[in-house]
Short mmCIF file of C-alpha atoms and ligand atoms in Angstrom, two decimals:
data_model
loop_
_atom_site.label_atom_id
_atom_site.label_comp_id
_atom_site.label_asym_id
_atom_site.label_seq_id
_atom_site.Cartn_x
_atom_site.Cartn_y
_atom_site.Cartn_z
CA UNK A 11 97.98 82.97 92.05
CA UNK A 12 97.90 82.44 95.94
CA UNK A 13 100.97 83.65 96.77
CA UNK A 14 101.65 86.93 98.49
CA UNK A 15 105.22 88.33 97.74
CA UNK A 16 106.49 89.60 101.62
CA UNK A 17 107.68 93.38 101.60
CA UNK A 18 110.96 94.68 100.12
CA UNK A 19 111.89 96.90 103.31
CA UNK A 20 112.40 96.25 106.91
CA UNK A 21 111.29 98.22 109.58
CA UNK A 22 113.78 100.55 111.46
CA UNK A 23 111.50 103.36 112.84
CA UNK A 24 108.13 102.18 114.52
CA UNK A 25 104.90 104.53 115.47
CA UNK A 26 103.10 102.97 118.17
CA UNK A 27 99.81 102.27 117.81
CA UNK A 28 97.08 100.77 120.48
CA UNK A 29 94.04 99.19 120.40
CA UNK A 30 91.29 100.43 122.51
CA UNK A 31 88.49 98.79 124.48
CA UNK A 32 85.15 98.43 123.08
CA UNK A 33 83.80 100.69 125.81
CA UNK A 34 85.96 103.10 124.53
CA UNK A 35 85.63 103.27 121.58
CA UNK A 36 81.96 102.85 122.24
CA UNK A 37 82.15 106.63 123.83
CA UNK A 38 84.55 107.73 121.18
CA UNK A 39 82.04 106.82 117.99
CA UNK A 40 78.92 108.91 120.41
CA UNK A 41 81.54 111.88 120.69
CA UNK A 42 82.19 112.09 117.11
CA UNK A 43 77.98 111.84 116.40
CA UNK A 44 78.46 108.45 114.73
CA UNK A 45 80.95 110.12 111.70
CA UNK A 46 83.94 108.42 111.61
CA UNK A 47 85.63 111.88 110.33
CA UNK A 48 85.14 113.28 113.49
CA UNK A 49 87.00 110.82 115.63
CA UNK A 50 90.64 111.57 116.77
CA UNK A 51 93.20 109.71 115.26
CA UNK A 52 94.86 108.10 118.58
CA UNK A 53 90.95 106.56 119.01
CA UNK A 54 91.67 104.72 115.95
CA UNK A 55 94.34 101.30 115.64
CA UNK A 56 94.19 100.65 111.96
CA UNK A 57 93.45 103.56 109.91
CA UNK A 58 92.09 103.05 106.06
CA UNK A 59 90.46 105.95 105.51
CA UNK A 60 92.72 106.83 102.89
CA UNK A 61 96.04 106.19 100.44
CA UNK A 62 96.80 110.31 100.59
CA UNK A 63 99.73 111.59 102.32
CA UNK A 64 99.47 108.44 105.34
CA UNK A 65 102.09 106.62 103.69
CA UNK A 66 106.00 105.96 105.05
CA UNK A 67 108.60 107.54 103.69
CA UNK A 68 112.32 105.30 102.95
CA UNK A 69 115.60 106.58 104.66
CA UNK A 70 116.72 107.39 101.55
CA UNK A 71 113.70 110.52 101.33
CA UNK A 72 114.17 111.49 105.26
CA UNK A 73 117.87 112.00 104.24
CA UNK A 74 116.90 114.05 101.33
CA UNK A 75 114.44 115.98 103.73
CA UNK A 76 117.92 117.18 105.26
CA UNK A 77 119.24 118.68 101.79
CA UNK A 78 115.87 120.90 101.21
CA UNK A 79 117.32 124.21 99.56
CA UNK A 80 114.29 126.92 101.21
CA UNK A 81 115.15 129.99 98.54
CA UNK A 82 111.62 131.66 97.39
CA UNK A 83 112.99 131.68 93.70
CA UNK A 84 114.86 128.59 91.88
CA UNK A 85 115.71 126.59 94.27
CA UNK A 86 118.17 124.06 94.37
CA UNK A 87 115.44 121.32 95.10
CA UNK A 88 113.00 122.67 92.14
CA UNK A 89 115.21 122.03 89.90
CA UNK A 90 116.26 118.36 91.42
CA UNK A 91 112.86 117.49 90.45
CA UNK A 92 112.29 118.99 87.63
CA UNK A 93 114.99 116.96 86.54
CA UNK A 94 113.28 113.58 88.02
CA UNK A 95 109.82 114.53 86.35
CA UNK A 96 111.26 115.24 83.02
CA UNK A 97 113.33 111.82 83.13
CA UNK A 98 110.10 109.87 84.00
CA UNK A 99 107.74 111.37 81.94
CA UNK A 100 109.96 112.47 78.92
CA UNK A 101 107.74 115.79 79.59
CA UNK A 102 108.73 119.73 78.79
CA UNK A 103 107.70 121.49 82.09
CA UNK A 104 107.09 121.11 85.33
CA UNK A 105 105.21 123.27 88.25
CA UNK A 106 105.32 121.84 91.58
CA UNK A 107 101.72 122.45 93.13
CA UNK A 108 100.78 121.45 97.44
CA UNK A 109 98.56 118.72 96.05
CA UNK A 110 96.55 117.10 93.29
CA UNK A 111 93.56 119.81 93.68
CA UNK A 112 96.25 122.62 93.52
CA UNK A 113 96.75 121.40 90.09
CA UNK A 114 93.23 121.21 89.44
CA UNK A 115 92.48 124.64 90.31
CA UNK A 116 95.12 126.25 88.38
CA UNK A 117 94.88 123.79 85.33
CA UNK A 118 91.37 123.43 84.77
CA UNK A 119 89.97 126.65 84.96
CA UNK A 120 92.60 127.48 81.87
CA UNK A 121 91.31 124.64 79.59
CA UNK A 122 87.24 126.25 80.18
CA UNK A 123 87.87 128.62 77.40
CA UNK A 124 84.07 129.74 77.22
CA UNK A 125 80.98 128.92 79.67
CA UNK A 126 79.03 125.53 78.43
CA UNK A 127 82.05 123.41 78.07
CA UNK A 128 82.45 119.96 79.07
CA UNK A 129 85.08 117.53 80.35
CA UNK A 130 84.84 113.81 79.43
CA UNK A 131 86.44 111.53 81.74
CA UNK A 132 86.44 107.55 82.46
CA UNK A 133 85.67 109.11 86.03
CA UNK A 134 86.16 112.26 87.75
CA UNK A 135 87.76 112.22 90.86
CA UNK A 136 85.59 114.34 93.41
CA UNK A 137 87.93 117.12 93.81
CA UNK A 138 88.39 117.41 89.91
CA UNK A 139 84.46 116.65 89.34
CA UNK A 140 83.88 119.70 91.97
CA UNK A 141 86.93 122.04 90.01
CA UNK A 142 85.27 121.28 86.38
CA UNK A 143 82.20 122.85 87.86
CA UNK A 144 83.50 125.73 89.86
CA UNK A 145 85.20 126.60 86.23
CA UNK A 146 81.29 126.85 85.28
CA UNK A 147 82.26 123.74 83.09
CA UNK A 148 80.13 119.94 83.19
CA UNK A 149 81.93 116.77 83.93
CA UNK A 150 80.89 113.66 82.01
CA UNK A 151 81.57 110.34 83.15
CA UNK A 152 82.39 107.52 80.71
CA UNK A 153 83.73 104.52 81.99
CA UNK A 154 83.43 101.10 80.64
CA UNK A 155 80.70 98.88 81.98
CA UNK A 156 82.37 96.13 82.82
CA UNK A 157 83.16 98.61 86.16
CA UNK A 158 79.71 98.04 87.35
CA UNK A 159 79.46 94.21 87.19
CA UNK A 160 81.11 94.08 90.68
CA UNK A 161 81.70 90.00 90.80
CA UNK A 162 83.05 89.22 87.05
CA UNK A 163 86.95 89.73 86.25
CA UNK A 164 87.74 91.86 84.19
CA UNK A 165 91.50 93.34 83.59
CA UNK A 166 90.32 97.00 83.00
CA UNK A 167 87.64 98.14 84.24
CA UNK A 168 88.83 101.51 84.91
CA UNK A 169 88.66 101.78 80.95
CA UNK A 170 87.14 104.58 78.99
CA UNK A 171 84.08 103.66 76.42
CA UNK A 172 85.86 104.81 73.44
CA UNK A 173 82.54 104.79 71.50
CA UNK A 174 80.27 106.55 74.12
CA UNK A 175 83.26 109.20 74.24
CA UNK A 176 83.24 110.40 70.69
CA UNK A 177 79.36 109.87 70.49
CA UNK A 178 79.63 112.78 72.94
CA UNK A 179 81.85 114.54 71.31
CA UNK A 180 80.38 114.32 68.04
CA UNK A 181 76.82 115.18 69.85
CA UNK A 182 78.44 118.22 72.12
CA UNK A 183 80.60 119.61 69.26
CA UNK A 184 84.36 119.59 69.70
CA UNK A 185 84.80 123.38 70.11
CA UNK A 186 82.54 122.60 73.40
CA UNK A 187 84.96 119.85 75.21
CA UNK A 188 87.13 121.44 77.33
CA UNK A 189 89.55 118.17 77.46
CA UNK A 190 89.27 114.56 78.11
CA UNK A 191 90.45 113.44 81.92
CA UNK A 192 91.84 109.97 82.06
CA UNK A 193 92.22 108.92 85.66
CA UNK A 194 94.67 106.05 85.79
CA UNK A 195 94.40 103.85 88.05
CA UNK A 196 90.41 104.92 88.31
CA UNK A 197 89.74 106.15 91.81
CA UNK A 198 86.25 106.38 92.07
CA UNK A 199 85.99 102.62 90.46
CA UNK A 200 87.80 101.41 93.01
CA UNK A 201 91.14 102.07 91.63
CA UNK A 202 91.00 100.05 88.36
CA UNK A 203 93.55 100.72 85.73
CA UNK A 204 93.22 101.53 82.46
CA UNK A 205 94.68 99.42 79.86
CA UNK A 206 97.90 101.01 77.22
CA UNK A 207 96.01 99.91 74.38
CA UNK A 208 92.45 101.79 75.91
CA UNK A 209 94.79 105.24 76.57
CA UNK A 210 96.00 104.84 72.82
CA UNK A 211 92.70 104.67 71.37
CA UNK A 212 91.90 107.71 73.37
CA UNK A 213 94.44 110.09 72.57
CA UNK A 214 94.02 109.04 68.72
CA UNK A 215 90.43 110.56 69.16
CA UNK A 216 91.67 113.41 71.18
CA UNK A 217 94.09 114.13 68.20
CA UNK A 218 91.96 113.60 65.84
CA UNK A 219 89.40 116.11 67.39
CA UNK A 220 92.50 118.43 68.78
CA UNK A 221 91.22 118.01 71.78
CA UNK A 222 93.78 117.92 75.17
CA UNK A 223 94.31 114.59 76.81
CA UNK A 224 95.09 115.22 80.90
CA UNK A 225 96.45 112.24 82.58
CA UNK A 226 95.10 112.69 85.98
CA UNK A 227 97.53 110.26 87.32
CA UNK A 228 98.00 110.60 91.07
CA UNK A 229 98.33 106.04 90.48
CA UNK A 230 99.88 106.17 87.75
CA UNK A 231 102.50 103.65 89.20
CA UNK A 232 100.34 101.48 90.42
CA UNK A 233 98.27 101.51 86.87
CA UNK A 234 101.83 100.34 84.88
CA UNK A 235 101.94 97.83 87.35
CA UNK A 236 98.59 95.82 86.28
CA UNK A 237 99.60 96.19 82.64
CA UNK A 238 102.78 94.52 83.09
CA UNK A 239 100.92 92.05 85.05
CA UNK A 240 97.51 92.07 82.90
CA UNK A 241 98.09 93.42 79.46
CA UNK A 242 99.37 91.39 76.42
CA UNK A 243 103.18 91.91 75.25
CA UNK A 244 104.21 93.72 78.36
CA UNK A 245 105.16 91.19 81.08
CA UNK A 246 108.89 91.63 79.94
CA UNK A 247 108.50 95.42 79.83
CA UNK A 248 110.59 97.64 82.95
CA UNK A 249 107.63 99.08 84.73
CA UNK A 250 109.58 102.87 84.21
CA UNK A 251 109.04 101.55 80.25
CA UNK A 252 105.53 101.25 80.36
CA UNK A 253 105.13 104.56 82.62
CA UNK A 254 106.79 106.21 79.88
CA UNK A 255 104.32 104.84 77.28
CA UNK A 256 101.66 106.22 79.41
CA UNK A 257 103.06 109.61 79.41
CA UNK A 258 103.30 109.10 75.41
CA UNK A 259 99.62 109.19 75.06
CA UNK A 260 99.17 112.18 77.29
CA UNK A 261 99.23 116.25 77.16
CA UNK A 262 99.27 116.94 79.83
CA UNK A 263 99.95 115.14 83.91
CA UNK A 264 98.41 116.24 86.76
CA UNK A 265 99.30 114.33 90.01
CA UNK A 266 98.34 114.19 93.56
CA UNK A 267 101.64 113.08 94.66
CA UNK A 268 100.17 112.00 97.78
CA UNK A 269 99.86 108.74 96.40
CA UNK A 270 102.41 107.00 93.92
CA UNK A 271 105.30 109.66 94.87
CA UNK A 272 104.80 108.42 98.27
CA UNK A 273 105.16 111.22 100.03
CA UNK A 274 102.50 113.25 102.72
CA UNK A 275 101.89 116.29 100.94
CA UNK A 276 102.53 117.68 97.40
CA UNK A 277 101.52 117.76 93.96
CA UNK A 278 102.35 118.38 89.63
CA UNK A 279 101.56 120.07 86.93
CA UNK A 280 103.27 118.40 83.55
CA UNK A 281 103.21 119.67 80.56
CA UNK A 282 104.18 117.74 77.33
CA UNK A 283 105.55 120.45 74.72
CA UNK A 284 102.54 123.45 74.69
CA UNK A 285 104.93 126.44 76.18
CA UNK A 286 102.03 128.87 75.85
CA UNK A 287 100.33 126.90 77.99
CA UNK A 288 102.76 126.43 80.39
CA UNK A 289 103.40 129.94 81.01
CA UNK A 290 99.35 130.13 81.50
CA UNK A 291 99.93 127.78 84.09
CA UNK A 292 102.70 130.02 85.85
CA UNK A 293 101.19 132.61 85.69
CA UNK A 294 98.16 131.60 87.43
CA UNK A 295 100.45 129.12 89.89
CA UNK A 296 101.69 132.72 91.79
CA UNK A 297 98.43 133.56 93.10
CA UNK A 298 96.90 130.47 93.73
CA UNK A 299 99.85 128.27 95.36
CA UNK A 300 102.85 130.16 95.13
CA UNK A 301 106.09 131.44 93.05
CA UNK A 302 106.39 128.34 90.33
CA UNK A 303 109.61 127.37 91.52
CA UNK A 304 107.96 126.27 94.57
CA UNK A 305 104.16 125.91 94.10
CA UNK A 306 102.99 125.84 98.20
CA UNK A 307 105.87 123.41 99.12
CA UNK A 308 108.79 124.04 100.77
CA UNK A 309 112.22 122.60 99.40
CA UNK A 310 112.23 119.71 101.53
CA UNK A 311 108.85 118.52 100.31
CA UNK A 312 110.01 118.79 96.70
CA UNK A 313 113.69 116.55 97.54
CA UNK A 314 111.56 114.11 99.12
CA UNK A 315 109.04 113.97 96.17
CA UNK A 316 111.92 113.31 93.74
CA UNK A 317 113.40 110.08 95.57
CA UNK A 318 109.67 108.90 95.91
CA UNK A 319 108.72 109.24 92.51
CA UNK A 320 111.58 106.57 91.07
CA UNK A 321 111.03 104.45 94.82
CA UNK A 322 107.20 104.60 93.37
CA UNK A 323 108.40 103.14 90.40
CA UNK A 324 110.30 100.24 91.96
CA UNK A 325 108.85 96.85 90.46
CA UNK A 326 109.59 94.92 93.89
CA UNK A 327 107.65 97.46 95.99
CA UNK A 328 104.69 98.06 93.53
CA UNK A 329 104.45 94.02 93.45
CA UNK A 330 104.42 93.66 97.39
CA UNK A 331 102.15 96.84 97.24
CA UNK A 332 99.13 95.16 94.85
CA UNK A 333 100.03 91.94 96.69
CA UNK A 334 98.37 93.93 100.07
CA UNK A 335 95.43 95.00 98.15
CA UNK A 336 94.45 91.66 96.84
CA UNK A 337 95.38 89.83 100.14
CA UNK A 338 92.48 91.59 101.68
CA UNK A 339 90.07 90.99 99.09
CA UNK A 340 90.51 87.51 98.93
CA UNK A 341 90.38 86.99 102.55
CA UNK A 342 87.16 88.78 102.58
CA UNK A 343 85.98 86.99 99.45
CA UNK A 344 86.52 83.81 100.75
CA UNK A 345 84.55 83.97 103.39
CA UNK A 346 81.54 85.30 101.67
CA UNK A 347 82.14 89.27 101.73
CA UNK A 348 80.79 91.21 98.68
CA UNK A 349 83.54 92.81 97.01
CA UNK A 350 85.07 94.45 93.73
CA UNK A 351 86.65 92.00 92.04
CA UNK A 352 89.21 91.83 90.88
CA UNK A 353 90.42 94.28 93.54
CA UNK A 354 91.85 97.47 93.04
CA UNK A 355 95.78 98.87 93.72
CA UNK A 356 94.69 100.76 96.49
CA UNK A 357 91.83 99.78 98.14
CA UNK A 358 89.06 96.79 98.47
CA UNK A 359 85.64 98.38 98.15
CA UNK A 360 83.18 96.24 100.36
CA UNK A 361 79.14 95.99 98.66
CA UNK A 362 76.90 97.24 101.41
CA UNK A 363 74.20 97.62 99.52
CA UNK A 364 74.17 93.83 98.91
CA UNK A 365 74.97 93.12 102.41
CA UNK A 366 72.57 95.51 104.56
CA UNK A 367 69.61 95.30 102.05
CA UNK A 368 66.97 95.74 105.15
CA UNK A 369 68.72 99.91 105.67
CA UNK A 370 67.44 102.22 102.90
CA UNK A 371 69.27 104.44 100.81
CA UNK A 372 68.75 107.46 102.69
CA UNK A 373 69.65 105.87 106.20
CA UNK A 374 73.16 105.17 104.65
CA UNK A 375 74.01 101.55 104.87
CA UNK A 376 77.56 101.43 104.24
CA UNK A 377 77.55 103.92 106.78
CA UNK A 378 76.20 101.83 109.28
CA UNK A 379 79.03 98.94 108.30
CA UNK A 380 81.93 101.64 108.21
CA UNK A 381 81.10 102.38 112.40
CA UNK A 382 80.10 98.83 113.03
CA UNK A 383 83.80 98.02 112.25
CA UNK A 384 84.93 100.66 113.94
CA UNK A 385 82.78 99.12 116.79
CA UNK A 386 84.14 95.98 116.27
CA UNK A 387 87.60 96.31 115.50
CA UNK A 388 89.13 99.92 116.00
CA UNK A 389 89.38 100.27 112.17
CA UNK A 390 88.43 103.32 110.48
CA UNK A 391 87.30 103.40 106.81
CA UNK A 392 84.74 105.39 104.89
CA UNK A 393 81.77 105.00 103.34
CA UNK A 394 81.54 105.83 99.27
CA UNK A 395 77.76 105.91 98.74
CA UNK A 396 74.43 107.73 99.09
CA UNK A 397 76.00 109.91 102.09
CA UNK A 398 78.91 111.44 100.50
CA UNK A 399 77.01 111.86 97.27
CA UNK A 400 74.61 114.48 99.11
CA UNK A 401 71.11 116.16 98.19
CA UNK A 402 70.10 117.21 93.93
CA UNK A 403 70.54 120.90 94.25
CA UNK A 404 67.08 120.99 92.26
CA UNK A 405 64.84 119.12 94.17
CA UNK A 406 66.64 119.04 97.49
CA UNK A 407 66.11 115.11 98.06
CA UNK A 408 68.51 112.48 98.86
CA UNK A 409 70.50 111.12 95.45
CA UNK A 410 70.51 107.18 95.37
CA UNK A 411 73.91 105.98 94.65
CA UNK A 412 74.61 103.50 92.43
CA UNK A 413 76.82 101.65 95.33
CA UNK A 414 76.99 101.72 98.56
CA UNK A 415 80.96 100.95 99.53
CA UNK A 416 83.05 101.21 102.43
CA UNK A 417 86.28 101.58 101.20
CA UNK A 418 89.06 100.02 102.91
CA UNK A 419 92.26 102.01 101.53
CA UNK A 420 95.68 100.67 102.49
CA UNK A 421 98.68 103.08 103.15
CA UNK A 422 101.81 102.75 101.33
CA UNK A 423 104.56 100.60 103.03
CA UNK A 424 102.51 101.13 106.48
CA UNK A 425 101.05 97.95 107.75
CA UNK A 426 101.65 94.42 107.60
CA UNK A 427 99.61 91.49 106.33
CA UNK A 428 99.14 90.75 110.14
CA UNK A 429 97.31 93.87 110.35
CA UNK A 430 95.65 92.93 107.15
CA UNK A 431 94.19 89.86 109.31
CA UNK A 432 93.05 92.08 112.30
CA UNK A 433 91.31 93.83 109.43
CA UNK A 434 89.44 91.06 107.69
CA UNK A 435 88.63 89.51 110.79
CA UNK A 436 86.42 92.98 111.61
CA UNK A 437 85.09 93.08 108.60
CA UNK A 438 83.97 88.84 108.56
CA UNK A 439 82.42 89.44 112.49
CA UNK A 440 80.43 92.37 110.99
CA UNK A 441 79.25 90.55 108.15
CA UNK A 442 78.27 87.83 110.36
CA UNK A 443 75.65 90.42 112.02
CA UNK A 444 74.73 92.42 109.48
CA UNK A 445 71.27 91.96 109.60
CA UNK A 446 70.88 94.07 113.18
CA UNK A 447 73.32 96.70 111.74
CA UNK A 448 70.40 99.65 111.87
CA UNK A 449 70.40 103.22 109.10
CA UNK A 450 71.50 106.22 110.25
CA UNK A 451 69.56 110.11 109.98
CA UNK A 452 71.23 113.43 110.32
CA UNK A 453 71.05 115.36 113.23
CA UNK A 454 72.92 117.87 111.91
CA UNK A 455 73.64 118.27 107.92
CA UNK A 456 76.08 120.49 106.36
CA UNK A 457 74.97 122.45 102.87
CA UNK A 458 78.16 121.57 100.92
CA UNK A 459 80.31 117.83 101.37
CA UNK A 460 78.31 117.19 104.41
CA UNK A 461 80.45 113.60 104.78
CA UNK A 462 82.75 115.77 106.73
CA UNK A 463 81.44 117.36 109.22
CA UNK A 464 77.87 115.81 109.47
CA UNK A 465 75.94 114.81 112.88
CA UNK A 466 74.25 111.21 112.75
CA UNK A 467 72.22 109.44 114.68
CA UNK A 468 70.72 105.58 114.36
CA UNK A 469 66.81 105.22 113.76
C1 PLP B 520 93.77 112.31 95.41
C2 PLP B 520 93.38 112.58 94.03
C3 PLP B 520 93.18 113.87 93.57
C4 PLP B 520 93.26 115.10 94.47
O1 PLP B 520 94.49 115.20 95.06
P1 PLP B 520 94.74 115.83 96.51
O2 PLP B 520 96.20 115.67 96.69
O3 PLP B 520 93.94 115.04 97.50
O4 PLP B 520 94.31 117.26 96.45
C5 PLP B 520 92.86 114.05 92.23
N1 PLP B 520 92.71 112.99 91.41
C6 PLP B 520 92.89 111.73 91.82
C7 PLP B 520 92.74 110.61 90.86
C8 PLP B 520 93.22 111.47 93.15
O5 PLP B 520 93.36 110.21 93.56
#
């Protein structure tokens, strides 16, 4: 399947962009001590550090911008999309939250009835990880392991093992699990999705065990995408169709709708049919993010959330949308480049570990690929590995990640495959010299998430 669909938009508002010199950008990566997160954004041409919130918005959501009703208490645009949630997900109730760890922090908390419990998930997200622990619960990881044979297809790999999952809960007791997280598509795995008939034989054991399924679906789009396009009997389905089946085998939805609702800030609680619960969740929405009706956003944000939830679930744009994704990959693929494959819907995760086997662990590799591409190319992107997965708070040392990625996330409805090229093209001169790309050591390390705001310097 060669063939890359073009987009389903033209362009009628540009941002200009400009490519710099590599003298410049040279003196730009030594300003920002070697951490990409540091640089400004006009030092940068193509910008894949992320999918959240750098996506472009359709006329038809700037013209809905315009129709924002601001009132503190039941607004006009609350109830708008209320009205658009409850249509796509067939769901009760609704609280509009300023992002996905908004939800987190008011949800999660809520479902850690007593101290010791434990959330099983195919994969945490970081931000949820970091909220199961600050609710003094333990986040188990359970994903299939198909996800960490990076070469062989496989349709889902951002499946749950449904065996490992009750073994735990069997082991841990049920009155100890907290809930079971699936993240669909799989972030941390690259963005994998999660098969319909994987989710079903998950919420039977969550039913069976009364435990609560939470969708953490901030891709959920982009997930009923591959199963049309992956999963037996549902290549005739409407993509809204399968969505809905998603939400089916769910209790509850919590979205960063930074990604799939395609818009730059904003976020969801859903909740199936559990009013209790719900009002929980109100209650502790006030303090937290703000009066439930509008949850940290103002009006505007919510109108254009509700026209980018259905655009999200548009069958032309999530096809052109994948299509991106998997350009990239093969392009790199081709010409030799370790990747994920099959690639992900929102990003192509590059092997660094493979490719700059002569840097140790602890002097950060894909680091040292993420600024050599910067170097080369004015691209930023950013390195999933040893650095961002910091010290053990026992022993103080250096964990060794399992891989060492630079992720190359693509914006919604942003760039073109031309840009795409520009891209690759980095990415295939870097691999061409990575064996005089050199580790990197802190000069200056923060205690918590030190990614951010860390100091670096090459050995
Ligand atoms: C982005 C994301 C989050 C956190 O959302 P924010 O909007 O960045 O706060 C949670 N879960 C998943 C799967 C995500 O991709």
């Amino acid at each position: 399947m060669d063939r890359f669909t073009a987009p389903p938009y033209r362009i009628k508002m540009i941002e200009p962009i400009k490519q710099t010199t590599l003298q410049e950008r040279k003196e730009s990566l030594e300003k920002a001590y070697n951490n990409l997160f540091l640089l400004p954004s006009e030092a940068v041409y193509i910008d894949l550090l992320t999918d959240s919130g750098t996506g472009a918005m359709s006329h038809y959501q700037w013209a809905a911008l315009m129709q924002g009703d601001e009132s503190y208490a039941g607004s006009r645009s609350f109830y708008r999309l209320e009205e658009t949630v409850k249509e796509i997900t067939g769901y009760k109730y609704m609280i509009p939250v300023h992002q996905g760890r908004g939800a987190e922090q008011v949800v999660l908390p809520l479902l850690a009835k007593h101290s010791d419990m434990y959330f099983i998930s195919n994969m945490h997200f970081d931000t949820t990880r970091a909220h199961v622990e600050l609710a003094g619960a333990t986040a188990i990881d359970c994903v299939v392991d198909e996800c960490f044979d990076i070469d062989t297809f496989s349709p889902f790999k951002g499946n749950m093992n449904v065996e490992k999952c009750e073994a735990y809960i069997k082991d841990l007791g049920r009155e100890n699990i907290a809930g079971i997280i699936m993240t669909m598509t799989n972030n941390s795995a690259g963005g994998q999705p999660v098969s319909l008939e994987n989710l079903r034989y998950v919420y039977a054991l969550t039913q069976k065990y009364d435990i609560p399924l939470i969708m953490d679906g901030a891709r959920f789009a982009e997930n009923a995408c591959f199963i049309k396009q992956r999963e037996k009997g549902y290549d005739k389905h409407e993509i809204k169709d399968i969505a809905r089946e998603m939400f089916d085998h769910a209790d509850i939805f919590l979205m960063s709708a930074k990604k799939d609702a395609l818009v730059n800030i904003g976020g969801l609680i859903v909740i199936k049919k559990d009013v209790e619960f719900f009002r929980e969740c109100q209650g502790r929405t006030v303090p937290y993010e703000g009066f439930p009706t509008y949850g940290g956003l103002a009006g505007r944000d919510m109108e254009a959330m509700a026209v980018g939830l259905k655009e999200g679930l548009e069958e032309d744009y999530l096809i052109h949308r994948l299509d991106q994704v998997r350009y990239l990959s093969e392009k790199l693929r081709k010409a030799g480049v370790p990747v994920q494959y099959p690639a992900g819907g929102h990003a192509v995760f590059v092997d660094c570990k493979n490719m700059c086997s002569h840097i140790p662990f602890d002097q950060f590799p894909a680091q040292s690929v993420c600024n050599a591409l910067y170097l080369e190319a004015g691209v930023r992107t950013v390195e999933v590995g040893s650095f961002l997965l910091g010290r053990d708070p026992k022993t103080g040392k250096n964990i060794e990640s399992p891989f060492e990625w630079m992720r190359l996330a693509i914006p919604r409805r942003t760039y073109t495959y031309a840009h795409l090229d520009h891209v690759a093209e980095g990415v295939i001169s870097v691999y061409m010299k990575r064996k005089e790309l050199k580790g990197l050591y802190f000069e200056y390390e923060p205690k918590v998430l030190r990614h951010f705001m860390a100091k670096l310097k090459y050995v």
